[in-house]
Each structure stands twice: as structure tokens, then as C-alpha cells.
Amino acid sequence: MSYRVDLTVLSEQKQYCRFGVTLHNLSDQDLLDWKLQFIIDRYILPDSFTNGAIKQVGSFCCVTPDIDVLAANAHYYCEFSINTAPLRYHTDGFKDALIVEQNGAIKHSVVVTPIALASPYRERTELPVVEADRLALIPKPNQITTQNGRYLLSPNSQITLQSTRAEKAATWLQVELESIYQFKTNPIGHSEILFRNNPTLDEGEYNLTVSAQGVRIESGSASGFVHACATLLQLVEVTEQANTLQVPYVEISDTPRFRYRGMMLDCARHFHPVERVKRLINHLAHYKFNHFHWHLTDDEGWRIEIKAFPELTDIGAKRGVGTALEPQFSTLDDVHQGFYSQQEIRDVISYAEERGITVIPEIDIPGHCRAALKSLPELLQDQDDQSHYRSIQHYNDNVLSPALAGTYEFLDKVLKEVAELFPSPWVHIGADEVPDGVWVNSPKCQALMAEHGYHSAKELQGHLLRYAEKSLQKLGKRMVGWEEAQHGNKVSKDTIIYSWLSEEAALNCANQGFDVILQPAQFTYLDMTQDYSPDEPGVDWASTIPLETAYRYEPLIEVPDSDPLRKRILGIQCALWCEIVTHQQRMDYMIFPRLTALAEACWTNKPQREWFDYLSRLKGHLALLDRQNIKYRQPWTNQ
Ligand code: ACM
């Protein structure tokens, strides 16, 4: 080890903490004309910095020390403060560090020691001991009767379709039976898994009967057949014999509690290859989700091919060494890159459709647009704008201007391609977290405000979003956005609000007449940590979300069943933001098993939901996760 950096908490208050940084030169060479780079998610107060100066762009920090030479075997020390909540986890500390000499001509990697936290170590909270349930169905079906006996699926078992709507579900069932259980159905065997049309059943609803006559699945919708297959895949039990499975006798009549059941994946902060995206979509089908919200653009990366603007991916899909965007979140000395071609996107959409899942694209505007602004500076940057602002992720240059013709050209072309590519009737346009202070010192924005008699930046934002809404309507799409989409009071009630701040905010939007999807960060954000142990990966700005908290998420408790407001709540969505999600194993760890808990909030009626009952089913269900090689967070380490 030649270079090492230690980060230590020196003092800790609720909204003000001080840190010490020691860089050790353990090599036998002096460092000359050097700088220290590191990655940390928190905003460092520039005036609090000692022994040098710091420049921060997002999570990327570069320290110019007040000494030119760091002698061999000597160390450099500096301090800084933040005015946000204390750091609790090792993933809150430096993610990477690098020494650069002579303007980057020479680089030295630096070993980062885990942050020395102020708070005492807290043991992981253990879950209560439960017996594993043999009927380990998640989400729990809304009506289930069990009988004694088991039906044997053998090498002679055949799938029979009496409904064309069941074709895709039946194919999916075969694929999954083979990949999870190495079980193959026989195209010329007996008719033992029968798919039958039942037009009296609502969208998503299904009946599943297993008896001595075999497996009978009934639905009136393609999605209902998929949900039935998801249940069947959880019912089957392996036997000693090869290519033979058994299924307990049951009668299930099941229908979703909420018609919208979604998950959002952020592919901008870290790019997730197509295979990883599909893997997640497949898991979503197993838990009866029906929407995949694809967060495709953000400050740190533009991930969707737009033929009208190849720069968006040529430039905006790369960050790190030698690119237009600084390294962020994970590593300093490489290039993080990736985007989805339109062909790959079509492939993902049809993969999802085969599993009853609609893919909703998100193009996040007008904030969170740094990658686009850096890719198309001539079109999108307002050169006369002298406004000073800092976004929640510490950028001062990430917002589109509502007063530039280029912004509208950009929107027209991007939305047109997106609308053509995605069959989803909805397109998500973000609208979250436009920072205070934007546009105030832009002569063009001020002129636009005067022209329309606007009084606040929020109205300017509304102006732009109203344009996006109308454009999407012309393209045959309904606009959906985060709850800030209604700021400035310009978009119509046709826009659907994804509420992430709190249930109160959601109900407020519903009261105004918007349809709403519930995605409260305090329960549904899977990038939140799962416990207080410092080794838990994740963040905790909204809350820490242990499995029990995720399970106990019960929406609309305060809203009476008879309240018409309920009709405006279309469903529930969970989300994985990916600042810290760099690889498959981390993704699995953050998602599982909490996704199974949230699936139940989406699907299962309140009277059927009970924490201990869920735990028993989860315990019985873990074997199925293992079979799929899902690297879930072990719910029990004590049993
Ligand atoms: C969000 O978490 N900014 C929607």
C-alpha cells in the first residue's frame, strides 16, 4: 500500500458535522504538484475547508492542498464540515480516492479506509423466529382454499391453451419451469395444465385450481394468466424424481388490490446492462407487478439512444476520465458508460410485455438534465444566465431553460422518438427537484415571465411542463411526473402524479383532482438502508427501511373506504435509485426480500395481510429465491 486516506468524524450534531481527512504518503517518493480527488455524496461547505481549497461537482471533489510537496512517509491533513444529517454508514464515506500529479499526467490510486463514524456500533436487529410455511405464496392470494393431496406433474405433462390470451403466459411458465426447476413440459403429453378463457373475470384477475384432474387456470386477460403462472411457480414443489414436480391441491380466486403495481429502476446513476434489467423485470412478474418505470436520464448519464441527437449518448452516456462529465458515485480513474439502443429497448419492452408488464420511460426534465446540457451545449445552455443555484446533488448547471428555443426543439424531437418507441400510454417527464434560484438571473427567463405575467420560477417550470404535456397529448400519450409536476399550477388534471414525498402530499394532489401513484420514500425507496448497522449499504435521508417497515406500509389508513378520493389512487410503486448500486449482487441485496413485502401492499387486501404470517411464508419462500440465485439480504442470521 503506497497511499492511504482516512476519514474521521471529529464532531457530530444534528445538522452540522466536522470531519478530518488524513492522506498518508507511504511510498518512498515525494508527491509534487499534486491534488487529492475523492467521491462523497454530501455537500462540503467550501468555507469550512482547511489546509487547502476544495472544488465539488456532484459527488466528485478535488482538493488543492496548501503544500506543494507531500514528502515520502509524511502525511497531509485537512478538515471540512457539512450541514446535513450525520453520517451513519460506511457507504456514506469516501467511495474512492485518487492522487493526481502534474494536472493528471501521473495518477496514484489511494486505499480508502472505512470512515471512522461517531455513532456507536449497533447490532443488526433480528427478526422473530417463525416456522416456515409450506404454502409460501407471496403476495398472498386474496382467496385460497387448500385441500389434502398433491398433483404430480410428470414428463408426460402437457400445457393446453383454450384462450389465445394465455399464449405469452404459457410460454413464460415453460421458460420459468425449466430455468428454476429444470422441468420440461411435453408437447404431446396429457393435458394437465389447462389455460381457459373466463370473460367474467376483471383485468389481472384469475382462478387457479389444482385437483386430481390437474391444474386449471382461468382468466379473461393476458395479465391475469401471467399472475396465475406466478402463483403456480410458487406452488410447485420439487420431488426426488427427475422432471417431476408436485403441486398441492388448492383453489385460488385472486384479484389485485391496486390496478397499478410498479417498480422504478434508475439506470442513469449507474448503467445496468440489458440482461440485468430483464432479470429484474422477470422478478417483477413473479410478484405480480405490472409496470416497470425506467429512469433513463439524469445528471450523471443519458441512457437512451435518440437518433435526432446522437450527442446525447456519444457524450452524455459517459462519465469519468477524458469525458465531458466528471466521475461520480463510485470510481474516479475510469469511464463509466452505457446506453440502450432503440433496438435493445424494443427487446426489453417485448420481454416485459410477455410477462404482463408495461414499460414506462422517464425522461427527467427540466432539472436533473446535466448530461443533456453537457451533450448539447449550443442547443440547451443559456449563456446569459447568471443565476446561482445548487441542486440536491450539488450541481449548479443541471436545469433546462424554459426560455430557449433549443429546449423546445430538444423536447419535440426527444418526446417524438420516445413516444414512437414505447407502446406505453404514459410517458414520465420527471419534474422533480428543480433547485431554488434557477432562472432568476436569466434575462430571457425574466422576459418570458414578464410576457406571461408569471411571478415565480415555479410558474416557468409549469410553463415548460404544460408544453410537454400538450406535445405528449398530440403524440397520443398521457404525461406522468413526480409530484413537483403540478408546481406552478399549469399542467392539466390529465397528468398523473407520482407522489414520493409523503402520503399527505399524495392526498393533496388527489384532492386537487389528479390521479396519483403512491411512492412514499419512507417505505418504498429500496436504496434506503435496511438497518442501523454501519455496514449496511444504502442511504437514510428518508428513513432506514427494515423489512418490517416495508411490510407494514399500509396506504390510505386515514381515508375512509367510502371517500371518493380513493378512486384517484391508482396504485403503489417502489423504486431503486442507483447511486450506490453498482453491480448485480448489490442490486439483489437492496431489492430482496423487501420487494416481496411491498408486492403484498400492492396486491393483497388489508384484512389478509399479517406480519407474522408473511414472515412464515417468506421463510418458506427463500428456497425459491435461492433456486434463482438471488443474493438477497438474509432475513434471519440467528436461525
Ligand atoms: C425523487 O426521489 N427525486 C423522485
Coordinates of C-alpha atoms in Angstrom, one line a residue, residues 121-628:
Y121 CA -21.9 0.3 16.5
R122 CA -25.4 -1.1 16.6
E123 CA -26.0 -4.7 16.2
R124 CA -28.2 -5.8 13.4
T125 CA -31.9 -6.1 14.6
E126 CA -33.0 -9.7 14.3
L127 CA -36.4 -10.9 13.1
P128 CA -38.7 -13.0 15.3
V129 CA -38.3 -16.8 15.0
V130 CA -41.0 -18.3 12.9
E131 CA -41.8 -21.7 11.3
A132 CA -41.5 -21.8 7.5
D133 CA -44.9 -22.1 5.8
R134 CA -45.1 -24.8 3.1
L135 CA -47.6 -22.8 1.1
A136 CA -45.2 -19.9 0.7
L137 CA -47.2 -17.7 -1.6
I138 CA -46.1 -14.0 -2.0
P139 CA -48.1 -11.8 -2.5
K140 CA -50.7 -13.7 -0.6
P141 CA -53.7 -14.6 -2.8
N142 CA -56.9 -12.9 -1.8
Q143 CA -58.9 -16.1 -1.6
I144 CA -57.3 -19.5 -1.1
T145 CA -58.7 -22.9 0.0
T146 CA -56.3 -25.8 0.4
Q147 CA -57.2 -29.5 0.3
N148 CA -55.2 -32.6 1.1
G149 CA -53.3 -34.1 -1.7
R150 CA -50.8 -33.3 -4.4
Y151 CA -50.9 -33.4 -8.1
L152 CA -47.9 -34.8 -9.9
L153 CA -46.6 -33.0 -12.9
S154 CA -44.6 -35.6 -14.8
P155 CA -42.6 -36.0 -18.0
N156 CA -46.0 -36.5 -19.7
S157 CA -47.5 -33.3 -18.6
Q158 CA -48.7 -31.0 -21.4
I159 CA -49.9 -27.4 -21.5
T160 CA -53.2 -26.9 -23.2
L161 CA -54.4 -23.5 -24.3
Q162 CA -58.1 -22.7 -24.7
S163 CA -57.5 -19.0 -24.8
T164 CA -55.2 -17.1 -27.1
R165 CA -54.8 -14.5 -24.4
A166 CA -52.8 -17.1 -22.4
E167 CA -50.2 -17.8 -25.0
K168 CA -47.5 -15.5 -23.6
A169 CA -48.2 -16.5 -20.1
A170 CA -47.9 -20.2 -21.0
T171 CA -44.6 -19.6 -22.8
W172 CA -43.3 -17.7 -19.7
L173 CA -44.4 -20.6 -17.5
Q174 CA -42.5 -23.1 -19.6
V175 CA -39.4 -20.9 -19.6
E176 CA -39.5 -20.5 -15.8
L177 CA -40.3 -24.1 -15.0
E178 CA -37.3 -25.1 -17.0
S179 CA -34.9 -22.4 -15.6
I180 CA -36.0 -22.6 -12.0
Y181 CA -36.9 -26.3 -11.7
Q182 CA -35.3 -27.9 -14.7
F183 CA -38.7 -29.2 -15.6
K184 CA -39.9 -29.6 -19.1
T185 CA -43.5 -30.0 -20.3
N186 CA -44.2 -32.4 -23.0
P187 CA -45.8 -31.1 -26.3
I188 CA -47.6 -34.4 -26.9
G189 CA -48.3 -35.4 -23.4
H190 CA -51.6 -35.4 -21.4
S191 CA -53.5 -32.2 -20.9
E192 CA -52.6 -31.4 -17.3
I193 CA -52.0 -27.6 -17.2
L194 CA -55.1 -26.1 -18.8
F195 CA -55.5 -22.4 -19.6
R196 CA -59.1 -21.4 -20.1
N197 CA -60.8 -18.2 -21.0
N198 CA -63.2 -16.7 -18.4
P199 CA -64.6 -13.4 -19.7
T200 CA -66.3 -12.7 -16.4
L201 CA -63.0 -12.0 -14.7
D202 CA -61.6 -8.5 -14.5
E203 CA -58.2 -7.4 -15.7
G204 CA -55.5 -9.1 -13.8
E205 CA -57.9 -11.5 -12.1
Y206 CA -57.5 -15.3 -12.2
N207 CA -58.7 -18.6 -10.8
L208 CA -56.3 -21.4 -10.2
T209 CA -57.4 -24.9 -9.2
V210 CA -55.2 -27.8 -8.6
S211 CA -57.0 -31.1 -8.1
A212 CA -56.8 -34.7 -9.1
Q213 CA -57.8 -33.5 -12.6
G214 CA -54.7 -31.4 -12.9
V215 CA -54.0 -27.7 -13.0
R216 CA -56.8 -25.4 -14.3
I217 CA -56.1 -21.7 -14.9
E218 CA -58.8 -19.3 -15.8
S219 CA -58.6 -15.6 -16.7
G220 CA -60.1 -13.1 -19.0
S221 CA -56.8 -11.1 -19.5
A222 CA -53.3 -11.8 -20.6
S223 CA -52.1 -10.2 -17.3
G224 CA -54.4 -12.5 -15.3
F225 CA -52.8 -15.6 -16.9
V226 CA -49.3 -14.3 -16.1
H227 CA -50.3 -13.7 -12.4
A228 CA -51.8 -17.2 -12.3
C229 CA -48.5 -18.6 -13.6
A230 CA -46.6 -16.6 -11.0
T231 CA -48.7 -18.3 -8.3
L232 CA -48.2 -21.7 -9.8
L233 CA -44.4 -21.3 -9.9
Q234 CA -44.5 -20.6 -6.2
L235 CA -46.8 -23.6 -5.5
V236 CA -44.8 -26.3 -7.2
E237 CA -42.6 -28.5 -5.0
V238 CA -39.6 -30.5 -6.2
T239 CA -39.6 -34.2 -5.7
E240 CA -36.9 -36.9 -5.6
Q241 CA -37.6 -37.9 -9.2
A242 CA -36.1 -36.1 -12.2
N243 CA -38.5 -34.0 -14.3
T244 CA -41.3 -34.5 -11.8
L245 CA -42.9 -31.8 -9.6
Q246 CA -45.8 -31.8 -7.3
V247 CA -48.4 -29.2 -6.7
P248 CA -50.6 -29.1 -3.6
Y249 CA -54.4 -29.2 -4.2
V250 CA -55.7 -25.6 -3.9
E251 CA -58.5 -23.4 -5.1
I252 CA -57.4 -19.8 -5.6
S253 CA -59.6 -16.9 -6.7
D254 CA -57.4 -13.9 -6.9
T255 CA -57.6 -10.3 -7.9
P256 CA -55.3 -7.3 -7.4
R257 CA -56.0 -4.8 -4.8
F258 CA -54.4 -1.9 -6.8
R259 CA -54.6 -1.8 -10.5
Y260 CA -51.1 -0.1 -10.8
R261 CA -48.2 -2.0 -9.2
G262 CA -44.9 -0.7 -10.2
M263 CA -41.2 -0.5 -9.7
M264 CA -38.8 2.2 -10.9
L265 CA -35.2 1.4 -11.7
D266 CA -32.6 4.2 -12.0
C267 CA -30.3 3.3 -14.9
A268 CA -28.7 6.7 -15.1
R269 CA -26.6 6.9 -12.0
H270 CA -25.2 3.5 -12.8
F271 CA -25.8 1.9 -16.1
H272 CA -27.4 -1.6 -15.8
P273 CA -26.9 -3.9 -18.8
V274 CA -29.9 -5.2 -20.6
E275 CA -29.6 -8.6 -19.0
R276 CA -29.8 -7.1 -15.5
V277 CA -32.8 -5.0 -16.5
K278 CA -34.6 -8.1 -17.9
R279 CA -33.7 -10.1 -14.8
L280 CA -35.4 -7.5 -12.6
I281 CA -38.5 -7.4 -14.9
N282 CA -38.7 -11.2 -14.7
H283 CA -38.6 -11.0 -10.9
L284 CA -41.3 -8.3 -11.0
A285 CA -43.6 -10.7 -13.0
H286 CA -43.1 -13.3 -10.2
Y287 CA -44.5 -10.8 -7.7
K288 CA -47.4 -9.7 -9.9
F289 CA -46.1 -6.2 -10.6
N290 CA -47.5 -4.8 -13.9
H291 CA -45.4 -1.7 -14.5
F292 CA -41.7 -1.1 -14.9
H293 CA -40.7 2.6 -14.7
W294 CA -37.4 3.0 -16.5
H295 CA -35.5 6.1 -15.2
L296 CA -33.4 6.6 -18.3
T297 CA -31.9 10.1 -17.9
D298 CA -30.3 12.1 -15.1
D299 CA -27.5 14.5 -14.3
E300 CA -24.9 11.7 -14.4
G301 CA -25.9 9.9 -17.6
W302 CA -28.2 9.8 -20.6
R303 CA -29.0 6.2 -21.4
I304 CA -31.5 6.1 -24.3
E305 CA -30.5 6.4 -27.9
I306 CA -32.1 9.4 -29.6
K307 CA -31.5 9.3 -33.3
A308 CA -32.0 13.1 -33.7
F309 CA -29.3 13.8 -31.2
P310 CA -26.5 11.2 -31.2
E311 CA -24.5 13.6 -28.9
L312 CA -26.8 12.6 -26.1
T313 CA -25.3 9.2 -25.9
D314 CA -21.9 9.9 -27.6
I315 CA -21.2 12.4 -24.9
G316 CA -23.9 12.1 -22.2
A317 CA -23.7 8.4 -21.7
K318 CA -20.1 8.5 -20.5
R319 CA -18.5 10.0 -17.4
G320 CA -15.0 9.9 -15.9
V321 CA -11.6 10.2 -17.3
G322 CA -11.4 12.2 -20.6
T323 CA -15.1 12.8 -20.9
A324 CA -17.4 15.8 -20.6
L325 CA -18.9 14.6 -17.2
E326 CA -16.8 14.2 -14.1
P327 CA -16.6 10.8 -12.4
Q328 CA -19.4 10.3 -9.9
F329 CA -20.6 8.0 -7.1
S330 CA -18.2 5.0 -7.5
T331 CA -14.8 5.2 -9.2
L332 CA -12.5 8.0 -10.2
D333 CA -10.0 6.5 -12.6
D334 CA -12.1 5.0 -15.3
V335 CA -15.0 5.7 -17.6
H336 CA -18.5 4.6 -16.5
Q337 CA -20.7 4.4 -19.6
G338 CA -23.6 2.7 -21.3
F339 CA -26.8 3.3 -23.0
Y340 CA -29.7 1.3 -24.6
S341 CA -30.0 1.3 -28.3
Q342 CA -33.6 1.7 -29.6
Q343 CA -33.4 -2.0 -30.7
E344 CA -32.4 -3.1 -27.2
I345 CA -35.3 -1.0 -25.8
R346 CA -37.8 -2.7 -28.1
D347 CA -36.4 -6.0 -27.0
V348 CA -36.8 -5.1 -23.3
I349 CA -40.4 -3.8 -24.0
S350 CA -41.5 -7.1 -25.6
Y351 CA -39.7 -9.1 -22.9
A352 CA -41.7 -7.2 -20.3
E353 CA -44.9 -7.4 -22.3
E354 CA -44.6 -11.2 -22.4
R355 CA -44.7 -11.0 -18.6
G356 CA -47.7 -8.7 -18.3
I357 CA -45.5 -5.7 -17.6
T358 CA -45.8 -2.2 -19.3
V359 CA -42.6 -0.3 -19.5
I360 CA -42.9 3.5 -18.8
P361 CA -40.0 5.6 -19.9
E362 CA -38.8 8.5 -17.9
I363 CA -37.1 11.5 -19.4
D364 CA -36.4 13.7 -16.4
I365 CA -36.9 17.5 -17.2
P366 CA -36.3 20.3 -16.5
G367 CA -34.0 19.5 -13.6
H368 CA -31.6 16.5 -13.5
C369 CA -30.6 17.4 -17.0
R370 CA -26.8 17.9 -16.7
A371 CA -25.9 15.1 -19.0
A372 CA -28.1 16.5 -21.7
L373 CA -26.9 20.1 -21.2
K374 CA -23.2 18.9 -21.5
S375 CA -24.1 16.9 -24.6
L376 CA -25.9 19.7 -26.5
P377 CA -24.5 23.0 -25.1
E378 CA -25.3 25.1 -28.1
L379 CA -28.9 24.0 -28.1
L380 CA -29.6 23.9 -24.4
Q381 CA -27.3 26.2 -22.5
D382 CA -28.4 29.7 -21.8
Q383 CA -25.1 31.6 -22.0
D384 CA -26.6 34.8 -20.4
D385 CA -28.0 33.0 -17.4
Q386 CA -26.1 34.3 -14.3
S387 CA -28.3 32.5 -11.8
H388 CA -26.7 30.7 -8.9
Y389 CA -28.2 27.6 -7.6
R390 CA -27.2 24.2 -6.1
S391 CA -29.2 21.1 -6.9
I392 CA -29.9 18.5 -4.2
Q393 CA -27.0 16.5 -5.7
H394 CA -24.7 19.6 -5.7
Y395 CA -24.8 20.7 -9.3
N396 CA -25.0 24.4 -10.4
D397 CA -25.7 23.6 -14.1
N398 CA -28.3 21.0 -14.4
V399 CA -31.6 22.7 -15.4
L400 CA -33.1 23.3 -18.8
S401 CA -34.2 26.8 -19.6
P402 CA -37.9 27.3 -20.4
A403 CA -36.9 30.5 -22.4
L404 CA -34.6 28.9 -25.0
A405 CA -36.0 27.8 -28.4
G406 CA -33.4 25.0 -28.3
T407 CA -35.2 23.5 -25.2
Y408 CA -38.4 23.1 -27.2
E409 CA -36.6 21.7 -30.2
F410 CA -35.0 19.2 -27.9
L411 CA -38.3 18.3 -26.2
D412 CA -40.1 17.9 -29.6
K413 CA -37.6 15.6 -31.0
V414 CA -36.9 13.5 -27.9
L415 CA -40.5 13.1 -26.9
K416 CA -41.4 12.1 -30.5
E417 CA -38.9 9.3 -30.6
V418 CA -39.8 8.2 -27.1
A419 CA -43.5 8.1 -27.9
E420 CA -42.9 6.1 -31.0
L421 CA -40.6 3.7 -29.3
F422 CA -42.7 2.9 -26.2
P423 CA -46.2 1.5 -26.6
S424 CA -47.0 2.6 -23.0
P425 CA -49.8 5.1 -23.0
W426 CA -47.9 7.1 -20.4
V427 CA -44.6 8.9 -20.6
H428 CA -42.9 10.1 -17.4
I429 CA -41.2 13.6 -17.6
G430 CA -39.7 13.7 -14.1
A431 CA -40.2 17.3 -12.9
D432 CA -38.6 16.7 -9.6
E433 CA -36.1 18.7 -7.6
V434 CA -35.7 21.9 -9.6
P435 CA -33.5 23.9 -7.3
D436 CA -34.3 27.2 -5.8
G437 CA -32.6 30.1 -7.5
V438 CA -32.9 28.8 -11.1
W439 CA -33.6 31.3 -13.9
V440 CA -33.7 34.4 -11.6
N441 CA -30.7 36.0 -13.3
S442 CA -31.5 34.9 -16.8
P443 CA -32.7 37.9 -18.9
K444 CA -34.5 35.5 -21.3
C445 CA -36.4 33.8 -18.5
Q446 CA -37.3 37.1 -16.9
A447 CA -38.6 38.3 -20.2
L448 CA -40.7 35.2 -20.6
M449 CA -42.1 35.7 -17.1
A450 CA -43.0 39.3 -17.9
E451 CA -44.6 38.3 -21.1
H452 CA -46.9 35.9 -19.3
G453 CA -47.3 37.7 -16.1
Y454 CA -45.6 34.9 -14.1
H455 CA -44.5 35.7 -10.6
S456 CA -42.3 32.7 -9.7
A457 CA -39.8 30.2 -11.1
K458 CA -42.4 27.5 -10.4
E459 CA -44.7 29.1 -13.0
L460 CA -41.8 28.9 -15.5
Q461 CA -41.4 25.3 -14.7
G462 CA -45.2 24.8 -15.2
H463 CA -45.0 26.6 -18.5
L464 CA -42.4 24.1 -19.8
L465 CA -44.3 21.1 -18.4
R466 CA -47.6 22.3 -19.9
Y467 CA -45.8 22.4 -23.3
A468 CA -44.5 18.8 -22.7
E469 CA -48.0 17.7 -21.7
K470 CA -49.6 19.1 -24.8
S471 CA -46.8 17.7 -27.0
L472 CA -47.4 14.3 -25.5
Q473 CA -51.1 14.5 -25.9
K474 CA -50.5 15.2 -29.6
L475 CA -48.4 12.1 -29.7
G476 CA -51.2 10.1 -28.1
K477 CA -49.7 9.9 -24.7
R478 CA -50.6 10.9 -21.2
M479 CA -48.0 12.7 -19.2
V480 CA -47.0 11.4 -15.8
G481 CA -44.5 13.1 -13.5
W482 CA -43.2 13.4 -10.0
E483 CA -45.3 15.4 -7.6
E484 CA -43.5 18.7 -8.5
A485 CA -45.1 18.4 -11.9
Q486 CA -48.1 20.3 -10.5
H487 CA -46.0 23.1 -9.2
G488 CA -46.8 26.4 -10.8
N489 CA -50.3 25.2 -11.5
K490 CA -50.0 24.9 -15.2
V491 CA -50.4 21.2 -16.2
S492 CA -53.9 19.8 -16.6
K493 CA -55.5 17.2 -14.4
D494 CA -54.9 14.7 -17.1
T495 CA -51.3 14.5 -15.8
I496 CA -50.8 11.6 -13.3
I497 CA -48.7 12.4 -10.2
Y498 CA -46.2 10.0 -8.8
S499 CA -46.0 11.1 -5.2
W500 CA -42.7 10.4 -3.4
L501 CA -42.5 12.9 -0.6
S502 CA -45.3 11.7 1.7
E503 CA -48.8 10.3 1.7
E504 CA -50.1 13.8 2.8
A505 CA -48.6 15.2 -0.4
A506 CA -50.2 12.5 -2.4
L507 CA -53.6 13.1 -0.9
N508 CA -53.2 16.8 -1.5
C509 CA -52.6 16.1 -5.2
A510 CA -55.6 13.7 -5.3
N511 CA -57.7 16.4 -3.6
Q512 CA -56.8 18.8 -6.4
G513 CA -58.2 16.3 -8.9
F514 CA -55.0 14.4 -10.0
D515 CA -54.8 10.7 -10.3
V516 CA -51.9 9.6 -8.1
I517 CA -49.4 6.7 -7.8
L518 CA -48.1 6.3 -4.3
Q519 CA -44.4 6.0 -3.9
P520 CA -43.6 7.4 -0.5
A521 CA -39.8 7.4 0.0
Q522 CA -40.2 6.4 3.7
F523 CA -41.5 3.0 2.7
T524 CA -40.8 2.3 -0.9
Y525 CA -37.3 3.6 -1.7
L526 CA -35.1 0.5 -1.8
D527 CA -31.9 2.4 -1.8
M528 CA -32.6 3.2 1.9
T529 CA -30.6 1.1 4.3
Q530 CA -32.3 -1.9 5.9
D531 CA -30.9 -1.5 9.4
Y532 CA -28.7 0.7 11.6
S533 CA -25.6 -1.4 11.3
P534 CA -22.9 0.8 9.7
D535 CA -22.0 -2.0 7.2
E536 CA -25.5 -1.8 5.6
P537 CA -25.2 -0.3 2.2
G538 CA -27.5 2.5 1.3
V539 CA -28.6 5.9 2.4
D540 CA -31.1 7.0 5.0
W541 CA -32.2 10.5 4.2
A542 CA -35.9 9.4 4.1
S543 CA -35.6 6.7 6.7
T544 CA -34.0 3.4 7.2
I545 CA -36.4 0.7 5.8
P546 CA -36.1 -2.6 7.6
L547 CA -38.2 -5.4 6.1
E548 CA -40.8 -4.9 8.8
T549 CA -41.2 -1.2 7.8
A550 CA -41.6 -2.2 4.2
Y551 CA -44.1 -4.8 5.0
R552 CA -46.2 -2.6 7.3
Y553 CA -46.6 0.0 4.6
E554 CA -50.3 0.4 4.5
P555 CA -51.6 3.2 2.4
L556 CA -54.7 5.3 2.9
I557 CA -55.3 4.3 6.6
E558 CA -56.8 7.7 7.3
V559 CA -59.0 7.7 4.2
P560 CA -62.5 6.1 4.7
D561 CA -63.4 3.3 2.3
S562 CA -66.4 5.5 1.1
D563 CA -64.2 8.5 0.3
P564 CA -64.2 9.2 -3.5
L565 CA -60.6 10.3 -3.1
R566 CA -59.6 6.6 -3.1
K567 CA -60.6 6.3 -6.8
R568 CA -57.8 8.8 -7.6
I569 CA -55.2 6.5 -6.0
L570 CA -54.2 4.2 -8.9
G571 CA -51.6 2.2 -7.1
I572 CA -48.3 1.8 -5.5
Q573 CA -44.7 1.8 -6.8
C574 CA -41.4 1.1 -5.2
A575 CA -38.1 2.5 -6.5
L576 CA -34.4 1.7 -6.6
W577 CA -32.2 4.8 -7.1
C578 CA -28.8 3.6 -8.0
E579 CA -26.1 6.0 -6.7
I580 CA -24.7 3.1 -4.6
V581 CA -26.0 0.2 -6.8
T582 CA -23.0 -0.7 -9.0
H583 CA -23.4 -4.5 -9.5
Q584 CA -25.9 -7.3 -9.5
Q585 CA -25.2 -8.5 -6.0
R586 CA -25.8 -5.1 -4.5
M587 CA -29.0 -4.8 -6.5
D588 CA -30.3 -8.1 -5.3
Y589 CA -29.4 -7.2 -1.7
M590 CA -31.3 -3.9 -1.8
I591 CA -34.3 -5.3 -3.5
F592 CA -34.8 -8.7 -1.8
P593 CA -36.7 -9.5 0.2
R594 CA -38.2 -6.1 0.6
L595 CA -39.7 -6.3 -2.9
T596 CA -41.8 -9.2 -1.7
A597 CA -43.1 -7.2 1.2
L598 CA -44.1 -4.3 -1.0
A599 CA -45.6 -6.6 -3.6
E600 CA -48.1 -7.6 -0.9
A601 CA -49.0 -4.0 -0.2
C602 CA -49.8 -3.7 -3.9
W603 CA -51.7 -6.9 -4.3
T604 CA -53.2 -8.3 -1.1
N605 CA -56.2 -6.8 0.6
K606 CA -55.6 -5.4 4.0
P607 CA -57.5 -8.0 6.1
Q608 CA -55.4 -10.7 4.6
R609 CA -52.1 -9.1 5.5
E610 CA -50.4 -10.0 8.7
W611 CA -46.7 -9.6 9.5
F612 CA -46.0 -13.0 11.2
D613 CA -48.0 -14.8 8.5
Y614 CA -45.9 -13.1 5.9
L615 CA -42.7 -14.0 7.7
S616 CA -43.6 -17.7 7.7
R617 CA -44.4 -17.5 4.1
L618 CA -41.1 -15.7 3.4
K619 CA -39.2 -18.3 5.3
G620 CA -40.7 -21.0 3.1
H621 CA -40.1 -18.9 0.0
L622 CA -36.4 -18.4 0.5
A623 CA -35.6 -21.7 -1.2
L624 CA -37.2 -20.3 -4.4
L625 CA -35.0 -17.2 -4.2
D626 CA -32.0 -19.5 -3.8
R627 CA -33.0 -21.5 -6.8
Q628 CA -33.0 -18.3 -8.9

